[in-house]
Amino acid sequence: MTGRKVAGPLAAATAEGTRARFEPLPGLKQITRERLRNGGDLNGLHEVYGGLASGRLMLIGVPAAGKTAAAVLLLLEALNYRARHLEVRERIPVPLLLSLDGWDPAKESAVEWAADRLSHKYTLFRGRKGRELGCDLLEAGRIALFLDGLDEVTGRLRAAMVSALESVPCRLVLLSRGKEAQLTSKKARLSGALAVELPEVAPQEAAAYLLRACSEPPQPAWRVLARRLMDEPGSVVAQALVRPLWITLVHDVYGDDDPVDELLDTARFPRPLDIENHLLDHVVTAAYTPRAAYPHRRPRHSPQTAERTLRHLAARLTEDGTRELRWWHIPTWVAPRPRAVFLAALVGPTFGALSGLAASYGWAPVRAVLLGLFAAIGGAYVAGRLHVEFSERQPLPSSGWRDVFTRFSLTVGLLVWAVSACALWYGYRLQEDPIPFWLCGILTFVWGFSATMVSGSGFGIVQGTFLGFGSGTSFAVLRKNDQPRVADTRSIGPRDVWRHHIGLRLGLGLTAGAGFMLWFIPVTAHTFGWGYGAVAGLAAGSWIIFVPCLLRNLAIATTLAAVQLSAKEGTPVRLMAFLEDARRRNLLRAVGPVYEFRHARLQERLAR
């Protein structure tokens, strides 16, 4: 158990003297206070999991305490127990380990979310009937949920998740760092939960693990290290190897034939901290070194590239005095001019060619060419200028579609659209030249779309275009939004937000451009003909598409900045993919839309 105040009274977990919420699993006894005081090993943890009356277990611990590893071992033990009791296995739930990312407790229950995750993982649960089957199994308690990553969720969302987990009808194991669990408990507690804090690893257990992980028979250096751990539990190396992280790092850093006994040199490592720092200095190399035992997990990056990249990231974060790696700030790490020149060279000639082609319908060829050249130069300059201004450090504008399409902005947009369509239809009626109302709706769609963007946080999508009236600071008071942001209501990772910006800007940019063309082309064609109207509309609409899709797109700016960093620092070109890979290798962790080094000391060591 733990002394941290993260759960309710112990009586609520054991339900002694009252009716139990969950009956013990077949072959296990109901857990009592006396049994909990005696402690235990992995088998004891499984007995707690299967005999706890509340069915609510929290595994907490300090960083590097091995919470996920303990959950995996508990899950394997639960599966083995179920396999050994075939005659009653329908009464023993199947454990399912899930990460909490992607769950919005305000929109779907834990059962619905878990059933959806099942549908993505297993063919049996795909489709509507498959999801219904998953919900039925969860409701019946036939599946037990092991939920990891509560500490990787923003603070406001953690409390909402814990509150939503109250009603889960199946057994539940929740993993979190102790500090985050304690902070969350001040706002919401999992009723009936038993919090178990993982203890330090005993020297004898550490020695046994290291010897098991070696080849048979273990080399002399490994036997010497194991003997020191068992015979001298107060030694420097025994005090250092008390957490699973350091123990596994010893095995990862040192091969079977390497001089692992150098860790016993007290002149070189006088304190446990020195051994930990030595292991941290090799953790990146260990994470990215190919292992013969796992050929399918061959790293995409060399240890040298990975360490060079992580050192640069750590140095930048330390220089900024923060632990949070906001990917949308990466463009500020390199000069914006090369990106601006590249985008200007892409946008300027395209805009100039379309403008010159439109001018050729009514002007002499020489004038049309001159106009196209002027439009190309002007477009390139404005494009570069817009991107340079956009490359300054800024807050994250949105994490999901609901951040852009707020209730207020949608109301304003629909109102403007309706008023514009009615005014256009009535105006033509007065001139005795009526047009269908549906055509008025198509022609005025762009104004409703523009009003939606300008009155919400999507104003940057139309800013700098023909539709950008009202997107400046003068109308900022209209854009105050009391609606909670997506990052505060849904567990979402940095790469998800990056992909959202790719899809958001591309989708809305194309919508804005297409909407403008639907209005501009018929109006222009009515006076100058369809040929000129089509080309002129394409030229004007292309600019509206270029601005949000290329010039003011955080994801595009980050991608281009990664190319600059690769040329300058030797980091991977696909930097976002590298960051996600480093997270999977437990070097980084995701907290909402930002990355952090999993251990603050790792960032400090790399920054040096």
Coordinates of C-alpha atoms in Angstrom, one line a residue:
M1 CA 0.0 0.0 0.0
T2 CA 1.0 3.7 0.1
G3 CA 1.1 6.5 2.5
R4 CA 0.1 9.0 -0.2
K5 CA -3.5 10.3 0.0
V6 CA -4.6 9.2 -3.5
A7 CA -7.5 6.9 -2.6
G8 CA -10.4 6.7 -0.2
P9 CA -10.6 4.7 3.0
L10 CA -9.3 1.1 3.0
A11 CA -12.7 -0.2 4.2
A12 CA -14.2 0.9 0.9
A13 CA -11.7 -1.2 -1.0
T14 CA -12.0 -4.4 1.1
A15 CA -15.8 -4.0 1.8
E16 CA -15.4 -5.9 5.0
G17 CA -18.7 -6.2 6.7
T18 CA -20.6 -4.9 3.7
R19 CA -21.6 -6.3 0.3
A20 CA -18.7 -6.7 -2.1
R21 CA -19.0 -5.1 -5.6
F22 CA -17.0 -7.9 -7.1
E23 CA -16.8 -11.5 -5.9
P24 CA -13.3 -13.0 -5.7
L25 CA -12.1 -14.8 -8.8
P26 CA -12.5 -18.6 -8.6
G27 CA -9.9 -20.1 -6.4
L28 CA -9.0 -16.8 -4.7
K29 CA -10.2 -15.4 -1.3
Q30 CA -11.5 -11.9 -0.6
I31 CA -8.7 -9.6 0.4
T32 CA -8.8 -8.3 4.0
R33 CA -6.9 -5.5 5.7
E34 CA -4.7 -8.1 7.5
R35 CA -3.7 -9.7 4.1
L36 CA -2.8 -6.2 2.8
R37 CA -0.5 -5.5 5.8
N38 CA 1.5 -8.6 5.1
G39 CA 2.6 -7.4 1.6
G40 CA 3.7 -9.8 -1.0
D41 CA 5.3 -10.5 -4.4
L42 CA 3.8 -10.8 -7.9
N43 CA 1.5 -13.7 -6.9
G44 CA 0.4 -11.6 -3.9
L45 CA -0.4 -8.7 -6.3
H46 CA -2.5 -11.0 -8.4
E47 CA -4.4 -12.2 -5.3
V48 CA -5.1 -8.5 -4.5
Y49 CA -6.3 -7.9 -8.1
G50 CA -8.5 -10.9 -8.1
G51 CA -9.8 -10.7 -4.5
L52 CA -10.3 -7.0 -4.0
A53 CA -14.0 -6.4 -3.3
S54 CA -14.1 -3.0 -5.0
G55 CA -12.3 -4.3 -8.1
R56 CA -10.4 -1.0 -8.2
L57 CA -6.6 -1.2 -8.0
M58 CA -4.1 1.7 -8.5
L59 CA -0.4 1.1 -9.2
I60 CA 1.6 4.2 -8.4
G61 CA 5.2 5.0 -8.0
V62 CA 8.0 7.5 -8.6
P63 CA 9.5 7.9 -12.1
A64 CA 11.4 4.7 -13.2
A65 CA 9.6 2.6 -10.5
G66 CA 8.5 0.1 -13.1
K67 CA 4.7 0.7 -13.1
T68 CA 4.1 -0.4 -16.7
A69 CA 6.4 -3.4 -16.3
A70 CA 4.5 -4.4 -13.1
A71 CA 1.2 -4.0 -15.0
V72 CA 2.4 -6.2 -17.8
L73 CA 3.6 -8.9 -15.4
L74 CA 0.3 -8.7 -13.5
L75 CA -1.5 -9.1 -16.8
L76 CA 0.6 -12.1 -17.8
E77 CA -0.1 -13.7 -14.4
A78 CA -3.8 -13.0 -14.9
L79 CA -3.7 -14.7 -18.3
N80 CA -1.8 -17.7 -16.9
Y81 CA -4.2 -18.0 -14.0
R82 CA -7.1 -18.0 -16.5
A83 CA -5.4 -20.7 -18.6
R84 CA -4.9 -22.9 -15.6
H85 CA -8.6 -22.8 -14.7
L86 CA -10.3 -23.7 -17.9
E87 CA -13.4 -25.1 -16.2
V88 CA -14.3 -21.7 -14.8
R89 CA -12.6 -19.4 -17.2
E90 CA -15.9 -17.7 -18.2
R91 CA -15.9 -16.2 -14.7
I92 CA -12.3 -15.0 -15.0
P93 CA -12.0 -11.7 -17.0
V94 CA -9.5 -11.3 -19.8
P95 CA -7.1 -8.4 -18.9
L96 CA -6.7 -5.7 -21.6
L97 CA -3.9 -3.1 -21.3
L98 CA -4.7 0.2 -22.9
S99 CA -3.2 3.6 -23.0
L100 CA -5.5 6.5 -22.1
D101 CA -4.7 8.5 -25.2
G102 CA -7.6 9.5 -27.4
W103 CA -10.4 9.3 -24.7
D104 CA -12.8 12.2 -24.3
P105 CA -14.7 11.4 -21.1
A106 CA -17.2 14.2 -21.9
K107 CA -18.3 12.6 -25.2
E108 CA -18.1 8.8 -24.5
S109 CA -18.0 6.5 -21.5
A110 CA -15.0 4.4 -20.6
V111 CA -16.9 1.3 -21.9
E112 CA -17.6 2.9 -25.3
W113 CA -14.0 4.2 -25.6
A114 CA -12.5 0.8 -24.7
A115 CA -14.9 -1.0 -27.1
D116 CA -13.8 1.4 -29.9
R117 CA -10.1 0.6 -29.0
L118 CA -10.9 -3.1 -29.2
S119 CA -12.4 -2.6 -32.7
H120 CA -9.1 -1.1 -33.9
K121 CA -7.0 -3.9 -32.4
Y122 CA -9.0 -7.1 -33.1
T123 CA -10.9 -8.2 -36.1
L124 CA -13.6 -9.8 -33.9
F125 CA -14.7 -6.4 -32.6
R126 CA -14.8 -4.5 -35.9
G127 CA -17.9 -3.0 -37.2
R128 CA -21.1 -2.0 -35.3
K129 CA -21.8 -5.5 -34.1
G130 CA -18.2 -5.9 -33.0
R131 CA -18.4 -2.7 -30.9
E132 CA -21.7 -3.9 -29.4
L133 CA -20.0 -7.2 -28.5
G134 CA -17.1 -5.3 -26.9
C135 CA -19.5 -3.2 -24.9
D136 CA -21.5 -6.3 -23.8
L137 CA -18.3 -8.1 -22.6
L138 CA -17.1 -5.0 -20.7
E139 CA -20.6 -4.4 -19.1
A140 CA -20.7 -8.1 -18.1
G141 CA -17.2 -7.9 -16.5
R142 CA -15.7 -10.4 -18.9
I143 CA -12.9 -8.0 -19.6
A144 CA -10.7 -6.3 -17.1
L145 CA -9.2 -2.9 -18.0
F146 CA -5.5 -2.1 -17.3
L147 CA -5.2 1.7 -18.0
D148 CA -1.8 3.2 -18.4
G149 CA -0.7 6.9 -18.8
L150 CA -2.9 8.8 -16.4
D151 CA 0.1 10.9 -15.5
E152 CA 0.6 11.7 -19.3
V153 CA -2.8 13.6 -19.4
T154 CA -3.2 17.2 -18.6
G155 CA -4.3 18.0 -15.0
R156 CA -7.9 19.1 -15.7
L157 CA -8.5 16.1 -17.9
R158 CA -7.1 13.6 -15.3
A159 CA -9.8 14.5 -12.8
A160 CA -12.5 14.1 -15.5
M161 CA -11.2 10.7 -16.4
V162 CA -11.0 9.5 -12.8
S163 CA -14.6 10.7 -12.3
A164 CA -15.8 8.9 -15.4
L165 CA -14.0 5.6 -14.3
E166 CA -16.3 5.5 -11.3
S167 CA -19.0 3.8 -13.3
V168 CA -16.9 1.2 -15.1
P169 CA -18.7 -2.1 -14.5
C170 CA -15.5 -4.3 -14.8
R171 CA -12.3 -4.7 -12.8
L172 CA -10.0 -1.8 -13.2
V173 CA -6.2 -1.3 -12.8
L174 CA -5.1 2.3 -13.1
L175 CA -1.4 3.3 -13.5
S176 CA 0.0 6.7 -12.6
R177 CA 3.0 8.5 -11.1
G178 CA 2.5 9.1 -7.5
K179 CA 2.8 12.9 -7.7
E180 CA 0.2 13.2 -10.4
A181 CA -2.1 10.8 -8.7
Q182 CA -1.9 12.8 -5.5
L183 CA -2.7 16.1 -7.3
T184 CA -5.6 14.4 -9.1
S185 CA -7.0 13.1 -5.8
K186 CA -7.6 16.7 -4.6
K187 CA -10.2 17.0 -7.4
A188 CA -11.5 13.5 -7.9
R189 CA -10.8 10.1 -6.3
L190 CA -11.6 6.6 -7.6
S191 CA -14.0 5.4 -5.0
G192 CA -13.1 2.1 -3.4
A193 CA -9.7 2.1 -5.0
L194 CA -6.7 0.5 -3.3
A195 CA -3.5 2.4 -4.1
V196 CA -0.3 0.2 -4.2
E197 CA 3.0 2.0 -4.4
L198 CA 5.7 0.0 -6.0
P199 CA 8.6 -0.5 -3.5
E200 CA 12.3 -0.4 -4.2
V201 CA 13.8 -3.6 -5.6
A202 CA 15.7 -5.7 -3.1
P203 CA 19.4 -6.3 -4.0
Q204 CA 18.8 -10.1 -4.1
E205 CA 16.0 -9.7 -6.6
A206 CA 18.2 -7.3 -8.7
A207 CA 21.0 -9.8 -8.7
A208 CA 18.7 -12.7 -9.7
Y209 CA 17.3 -10.6 -12.6
L210 CA 20.7 -9.7 -13.9
L211 CA 21.9 -13.2 -13.9
R212 CA 18.8 -14.5 -15.6
A213 CA 19.2 -11.9 -18.4
C214 CA 22.7 -13.0 -19.1
S215 CA 23.8 -15.8 -21.4
E216 CA 24.4 -19.2 -19.8
P217 CA 26.7 -19.5 -18.0
P218 CA 27.1 -15.9 -16.9
Q219 CA 30.5 -14.3 -17.5
P220 CA 32.8 -13.7 -14.4
A221 CA 32.1 -9.9 -14.4
W222 CA 28.4 -10.5 -14.0
R223 CA 28.8 -13.1 -11.3
V224 CA 31.0 -10.6 -9.4
L225 CA 28.4 -7.9 -9.7
A226 CA 25.6 -10.2 -8.5
R227 CA 27.7 -11.5 -5.6
R228 CA 28.3 -7.9 -4.4
L229 CA 24.6 -7.1 -4.6
M230 CA 23.7 -10.1 -2.5
D231 CA 26.6 -10.0 0.0
E232 CA 26.8 -6.2 0.5
P233 CA 23.2 -4.7 0.3
G234 CA 24.6 -1.4 1.7
S235 CA 27.2 -1.0 -1.0
V236 CA 27.2 1.9 -3.5
V237 CA 26.1 -0.3 -6.4
A238 CA 23.3 -1.9 -4.4
Q239 CA 22.0 1.5 -3.4
A240 CA 22.0 2.6 -7.0
L241 CA 20.2 -0.5 -8.4
V242 CA 16.9 -0.1 -6.4
R243 CA 14.6 0.8 -9.3
P244 CA 13.7 -1.3 -12.3
L245 CA 15.0 1.5 -14.7
W246 CA 18.6 1.3 -13.4
I247 CA 18.6 -2.5 -13.3
T248 CA 17.3 -2.9 -16.9
L249 CA 19.8 -0.2 -18.0
V250 CA 22.7 -2.2 -16.7
H251 CA 21.6 -5.1 -18.8
D252 CA 20.9 -2.8 -21.8
V253 CA 24.2 -0.9 -21.6
Y254 CA 26.5 -3.8 -20.9
G255 CA 26.7 -6.9 -23.1
D256 CA 27.5 -10.4 -21.9
D257 CA 31.2 -9.9 -22.4
D258 CA 31.5 -6.3 -21.3
P259 CA 33.2 -5.3 -18.0
V260 CA 30.1 -4.7 -16.0
D261 CA 32.1 -5.1 -12.8
E262 CA 33.5 -1.6 -13.4
L263 CA 30.4 -0.4 -11.6
L264 CA 32.0 -1.7 -8.4
D265 CA 34.9 0.8 -8.7
T266 CA 34.1 3.2 -5.8
A267 CA 37.0 5.5 -6.8
R268 CA 35.2 6.1 -10.2
F269 CA 31.7 5.8 -8.8
P270 CA 31.8 7.0 -5.1
R271 CA 28.0 7.7 -4.9
P272 CA 24.9 5.9 -6.2
L273 CA 24.2 9.1 -8.2
D274 CA 27.4 8.6 -10.2
I275 CA 26.3 5.1 -11.3
E276 CA 22.9 6.4 -12.3
N277 CA 24.5 9.3 -14.3
H278 CA 26.8 6.8 -16.0
L279 CA 23.9 4.7 -17.0
L280 CA 21.9 7.7 -18.2
D281 CA 24.8 8.7 -20.4
H282 CA 24.5 5.5 -22.2
V283 CA 20.7 5.1 -22.3
V284 CA 20.2 6.6 -25.8
T285 CA 22.8 4.3 -27.3
A286 CA 21.2 1.3 -25.5
A287 CA 17.7 2.2 -26.8
Y288 CA 18.9 2.5 -30.4
T289 CA 21.3 -0.4 -30.6
P290 CA 19.9 -3.3 -32.6
R291 CA 19.3 -6.4 -30.6
A292 CA 19.7 -9.9 -32.1
A293 CA 16.8 -11.1 -29.9
Y294 CA 14.4 -8.6 -31.5
P295 CA 15.2 -8.4 -35.3
H296 CA 11.8 -7.0 -36.0
R297 CA 12.4 -4.0 -33.8
R298 CA 15.4 -2.7 -35.7
P299 CA 15.7 1.0 -35.0
R300 CA 15.2 3.4 -37.9
H301 CA 18.0 5.7 -36.6
S302 CA 21.5 5.0 -35.6
P303 CA 22.6 5.5 -32.0
Q304 CA 24.8 8.4 -33.1
T305 CA 21.9 10.2 -34.9
A306 CA 19.5 9.6 -32.0
E307 CA 22.0 10.9 -29.4
R308 CA 22.9 13.9 -31.5
T309 CA 19.2 14.8 -32.0
L310 CA 18.2 14.3 -28.3
R311 CA 21.3 16.3 -27.2
H312 CA 20.2 19.2 -29.4
L313 CA 16.6 19.0 -28.2
A314 CA 17.8 18.9 -24.5
A315 CA 20.1 21.8 -25.0
R316 CA 17.3 23.9 -26.6
L317 CA 14.8 23.1 -23.8
T318 CA 17.4 23.9 -21.1
E319 CA 18.3 27.1 -22.8
D320 CA 14.6 28.1 -22.8
G321 CA 14.3 27.0 -19.2
T322 CA 11.5 24.5 -19.7
R323 CA 10.9 20.7 -19.8
E324 CA 8.1 20.9 -22.4
L325 CA 9.0 20.3 -26.0
R326 CA 6.3 22.2 -27.9
W327 CA 6.7 21.0 -31.4
W328 CA 5.1 24.2 -32.9
H329 CA 8.0 26.2 -31.4
I330 CA 10.6 24.2 -33.5
P331 CA 10.4 26.7 -36.4
T332 CA 11.7 29.4 -34.1
W333 CA 14.9 27.4 -33.6
V334 CA 16.2 28.1 -37.1
A335 CA 16.1 31.2 -39.3
P336 CA 12.8 31.6 -41.2
R337 CA 14.4 33.1 -44.3
P338 CA 15.3 29.9 -46.1
R339 CA 11.7 28.6 -45.6
A340 CA 10.3 31.9 -46.7
V341 CA 12.5 31.8 -49.9
F342 CA 11.4 28.3 -50.7
L343 CA 7.7 29.0 -50.2
A344 CA 8.0 32.3 -52.2
A345 CA 9.6 30.4 -55.1
L346 CA 6.7 27.9 -55.0
V347 CA 3.8 30.4 -54.6
G348 CA 5.0 33.4 -56.6
P349 CA 5.5 31.7 -60.1
T350 CA 2.2 29.8 -59.7
F351 CA 0.2 32.9 -58.8
G352 CA 2.0 35.0 -61.5
A353 CA 1.3 32.4 -64.2
L354 CA -2.4 32.2 -63.4
S355 CA -2.7 36.0 -63.2
G356 CA -0.9 36.5 -66.5
L357 CA -3.2 33.9 -68.1
A358 CA -6.3 35.7 -66.8
A359 CA -5.0 39.0 -68.2
S360 CA -4.4 37.5 -71.6
Y361 CA -8.2 37.3 -72.2
G362 CA -8.5 41.1 -72.4
W363 CA -5.0 42.6 -72.6
A364 CA -2.3 42.5 -75.2
P365 CA 0.3 39.7 -74.8
V366 CA 3.0 42.0 -73.6
R367 CA 0.8 43.6 -71.0
A368 CA -0.4 40.2 -69.9
V369 CA 3.2 39.0 -69.5
L370 CA 4.2 42.1 -67.5
L371 CA 1.2 41.7 -65.3
G372 CA 2.0 38.1 -64.7
L373 CA 5.6 39.0 -63.9
F374 CA 4.5 41.7 -61.5
A375 CA 2.0 39.3 -59.8
A376 CA 4.7 36.7 -59.5
I377 CA 7.2 39.1 -57.8
G378 CA 4.5 40.6 -55.6
G379 CA 3.1 37.2 -54.7
A380 CA 6.5 35.8 -53.8
Y381 CA 7.3 38.8 -51.7
V382 CA 4.0 38.8 -49.8
A383 CA 4.2 35.0 -49.4
G384 CA 7.7 35.2 -47.9
R385 CA 6.7 38.1 -45.7
L386 CA 3.6 36.3 -44.4
H387 CA 5.6 33.2 -43.5
V388 CA 8.3 35.2 -41.7
E389 CA 5.7 36.9 -39.6
F390 CA 4.0 33.6 -38.9
S391 CA 7.3 32.0 -37.8
E392 CA 7.4 33.9 -34.5
R393 CA 6.8 32.0 -31.3
Q394 CA 3.0 31.7 -30.6
P395 CA 0.5 29.6 -28.6
L396 CA -1.0 26.6 -30.1
P397 CA -4.1 27.8 -31.9
S398 CA -6.0 24.5 -31.9
S399 CA -5.7 20.9 -31.0
G400 CA -8.9 19.7 -32.7
W401 CA -11.8 20.7 -34.9
R402 CA -13.9 21.9 -31.9
D403 CA -11.2 24.5 -31.2
V404 CA -11.9 26.1 -34.6
F405 CA -15.6 25.5 -34.9
T406 CA -17.0 26.8 -31.6
R407 CA -20.7 27.3 -31.0
F408 CA -20.4 31.0 -31.2
S409 CA -18.4 31.0 -34.5
L410 CA -20.8 28.5 -36.1
T411 CA -23.8 30.6 -35.0
V412 CA -22.2 33.8 -36.5
G413 CA -21.3 32.0 -39.7
L414 CA -24.8 30.5 -40.3
L415 CA -26.4 33.9 -39.5
V416 CA -24.2 35.7 -42.0
W417 CA -24.7 33.0 -44.6
A418 CA -28.5 33.1 -44.2
V419 CA -28.7 36.9 -44.3
S420 CA -26.4 37.1 -47.3
A421 CA -28.3 34.5 -49.3
C422 CA -31.7 36.2 -48.5
A423 CA -30.3 39.6 -49.4
L424 CA -28.9 38.4 -52.8
W425 CA -32.1 36.5 -53.6
Y426 CA -34.3 39.5 -52.7
G427 CA -32.0 41.9 -54.7
Y428 CA -32.4 39.9 -57.8
R429 CA -36.2 39.7 -57.2
L430 CA -36.3 43.5 -57.2
Q431 CA -34.6 43.7 -60.5
E432 CA -37.1 41.2 -62.0
D433 CA -34.3 38.8 -62.7
P434 CA -34.9 36.1 -60.2
I435 CA -32.4 33.3 -59.5
P436 CA -33.0 30.1 -57.5
F437 CA -32.6 30.4 -53.8
W438 CA -30.2 27.4 -53.7
L439 CA -27.9 29.2 -56.1
C440 CA -27.9 32.2 -53.8
G441 CA -26.9 29.8 -51.0
I442 CA -23.9 28.5 -53.1
L443 CA -22.8 32.0 -54.1
T444 CA -22.9 33.4 -50.5
F445 CA -21.4 30.3 -48.8
V446 CA -18.0 31.9 -48.8
W447 CA -19.2 34.8 -46.7
G448 CA -20.7 32.5 -44.1
F449 CA -17.5 30.5 -44.0
S450 CA -15.3 33.6 -43.7
A451 CA -17.5 34.9 -40.8
T452 CA -17.1 31.5 -39.1
M453 CA -13.3 31.7 -39.3
V454 CA -13.0 35.4 -38.3
S455 CA -15.3 35.0 -35.3
G456 CA -13.4 32.0 -33.9
S457 CA -9.9 30.8 -33.4
G458 CA -9.7 29.9 -37.1
F459 CA -9.1 33.5 -38.1
G460 CA -5.5 32.8 -39.1
I461 CA -6.9 30.6 -41.9
V462 CA -8.3 33.5 -43.8
Q463 CA -5.9 36.2 -42.5
G464 CA -3.9 37.7 -45.4
T465 CA -6.5 36.6 -48.0
F466 CA -9.4 38.3 -49.7
L467 CA -11.7 36.8 -47.0
G468 CA -9.7 38.1 -44.1
F469 CA -11.7 41.2 -43.2
G470 CA -12.1 41.2 -39.4
S471 CA -9.2 38.8 -38.8
G472 CA -7.1 41.5 -37.2
T473 CA -6.7 42.5 -33.6
S474 CA -9.7 44.9 -33.8
F475 CA -12.1 42.1 -33.7
A476 CA -10.2 40.0 -31.1
V477 CA -12.9 40.7 -28.5
L478 CA -15.3 38.6 -30.6
R479 CA -13.1 35.7 -30.5
K480 CA -13.2 35.1 -26.7
N481 CA -14.2 31.5 -26.2
D482 CA -15.4 30.0 -23.0
Q483 CA -15.7 26.6 -24.5
P484 CA -13.1 24.2 -23.1
R485 CA -10.2 23.4 -25.5
V486 CA -9.9 19.9 -27.0
A487 CA -6.6 19.3 -25.2
D488 CA -8.4 19.8 -21.8
T489 CA -11.3 17.4 -22.6
R490 CA -9.7 14.7 -24.7
S491 CA -6.4 12.7 -24.2
I492 CA -4.5 13.7 -27.3
G493 CA -0.8 13.3 -28.2
P494 CA 1.6 15.6 -29.9
R495 CA 1.7 13.7 -33.2
D496 CA -2.2 13.7 -33.3
V497 CA -2.2 17.5 -32.9
W498 CA 0.5 17.8 -35.6
R499 CA -1.6 15.7 -38.0
H500 CA -4.7 17.7 -37.1
H501 CA -2.9 20.8 -38.3
I502 CA -1.9 19.1 -41.5
G503 CA -5.5 18.1 -42.1
L504 CA -7.2 21.2 -40.7
R505 CA -5.2 23.7 -42.8
L506 CA -5.3 21.7 -45.9
G507 CA -9.0 21.0 -45.6
L508 CA -10.1 24.5 -44.6
G509 CA -7.8 26.1 -47.1
L510 CA -9.2 24.1 -49.9
T511 CA -12.8 24.8 -48.7
A512 CA -12.1 28.6 -48.5
G513 CA -10.5 28.6 -51.9
A514 CA -13.3 26.5 -53.5
G515 CA -16.0 28.7 -51.8
F516 CA -14.4 31.9 -53.1
M517 CA -14.2 30.5 -56.6
L518 CA -17.9 29.5 -56.5
W519 CA -18.7 33.1 -55.8
F520 CA -16.1 34.9 -57.9
I521 CA -16.3 32.9 -61.1
P522 CA -20.1 33.3 -61.8
V523 CA -20.0 37.0 -60.9
T524 CA -17.0 37.7 -63.1
A525 CA -18.1 35.5 -65.9
H526 CA -21.5 37.4 -66.1
T527 CA -19.5 40.5 -67.2
F528 CA -16.3 39.2 -68.9
G529 CA -17.2 35.7 -70.0
W530 CA -16.6 32.2 -68.6
G531 CA -13.0 31.8 -69.8
Y532 CA -11.8 34.9 -68.1
G533 CA -13.9 34.3 -65.0
A534 CA -12.6 30.7 -64.6
V535 CA -8.9 31.7 -64.9
A536 CA -9.3 34.8 -62.7
G537 CA -11.2 32.9 -60.1
L538 CA -8.5 30.2 -60.1
A539 CA -5.8 32.8 -59.6
A540 CA -7.6 34.5 -56.8
G541 CA -8.7 31.2 -55.2
S542 CA -5.2 29.8 -55.4
W543 CA -4.0 32.6 -53.2
I544 CA -6.7 31.8 -50.6
I545 CA -5.5 28.2 -50.7
F546 CA -1.8 28.9 -50.5
V547 CA -2.0 31.1 -47.3
P548 CA -3.6 28.5 -44.9
C549 CA -2.2 25.4 -46.6
L550 CA 1.4 26.5 -46.9
L551 CA 2.3 30.0 -45.6
R552 CA 0.5 29.9 -42.2
N553 CA 0.5 26.2 -41.4
L554 CA 2.3 25.2 -38.2
A555 CA 2.7 21.6 -39.3
I556 CA 4.3 22.6 -42.7
A557 CA 6.5 25.2 -40.9
T558 CA 7.7 22.5 -38.5
T559 CA 8.3 20.0 -41.3
L560 CA 10.4 22.6 -43.2
A561 CA 12.3 23.6 -40.1
A562 CA 13.1 19.9 -39.5
V563 CA 14.8 19.9 -42.9
Q564 CA 16.8 22.9 -41.9
L565 CA 17.8 21.3 -38.6
S566 CA 18.8 18.2 -40.5
A567 CA 21.1 20.1 -42.8
K568 CA 22.5 22.2 -39.9
E569 CA 22.6 19.7 -36.9
G570 CA 22.4 16.3 -38.5
T571 CA 19.0 15.5 -37.0
P572 CA 16.4 13.3 -38.8
V573 CA 14.5 14.9 -41.6
R574 CA 11.3 13.4 -40.3
L575 CA 11.7 14.9 -36.9
M576 CA 8.1 14.3 -35.7
A577 CA 8.4 10.6 -36.5
F578 CA 11.6 10.5 -34.6
L579 CA 10.0 12.1 -31.5
E580 CA 7.2 9.6 -31.6
D581 CA 9.7 6.8 -31.9
A582 CA 11.7 8.1 -29.0
R583 CA 8.5 8.1 -27.0
R584 CA 7.9 4.5 -27.8
R585 CA 11.4 3.7 -26.6
N586 CA 10.7 5.4 -23.3
L587 CA 13.1 8.3 -23.8
L588 CA 10.3 10.8 -24.1
R589 CA 6.8 10.9 -22.8
A590 CA 3.7 12.8 -24.1
V591 CA 1.8 15.1 -21.8
G592 CA -1.1 16.4 -23.8
P593 CA 0.1 18.0 -27.0
V594 CA 3.7 18.4 -25.8
Y595 CA 6.7 16.0 -25.4
E596 CA 8.9 15.8 -22.3
F597 CA 12.0 13.8 -21.5
R598 CA 10.8 11.0 -19.4
H599 CA 13.3 11.8 -16.7
A600 CA 14.4 15.4 -15.9
R601 CA 17.9 14.1 -15.2
L602 CA 18.2 12.6 -18.7
Q603 CA 17.5 16.1 -20.1
E604 CA 20.1 17.6 -17.9
R605 CA 22.7 15.0 -18.8
L606 CA 22.1 15.3 -22.5
A607 CA 22.1 19.1 -22.4
R608 CA 25.7 19.0 -21.0

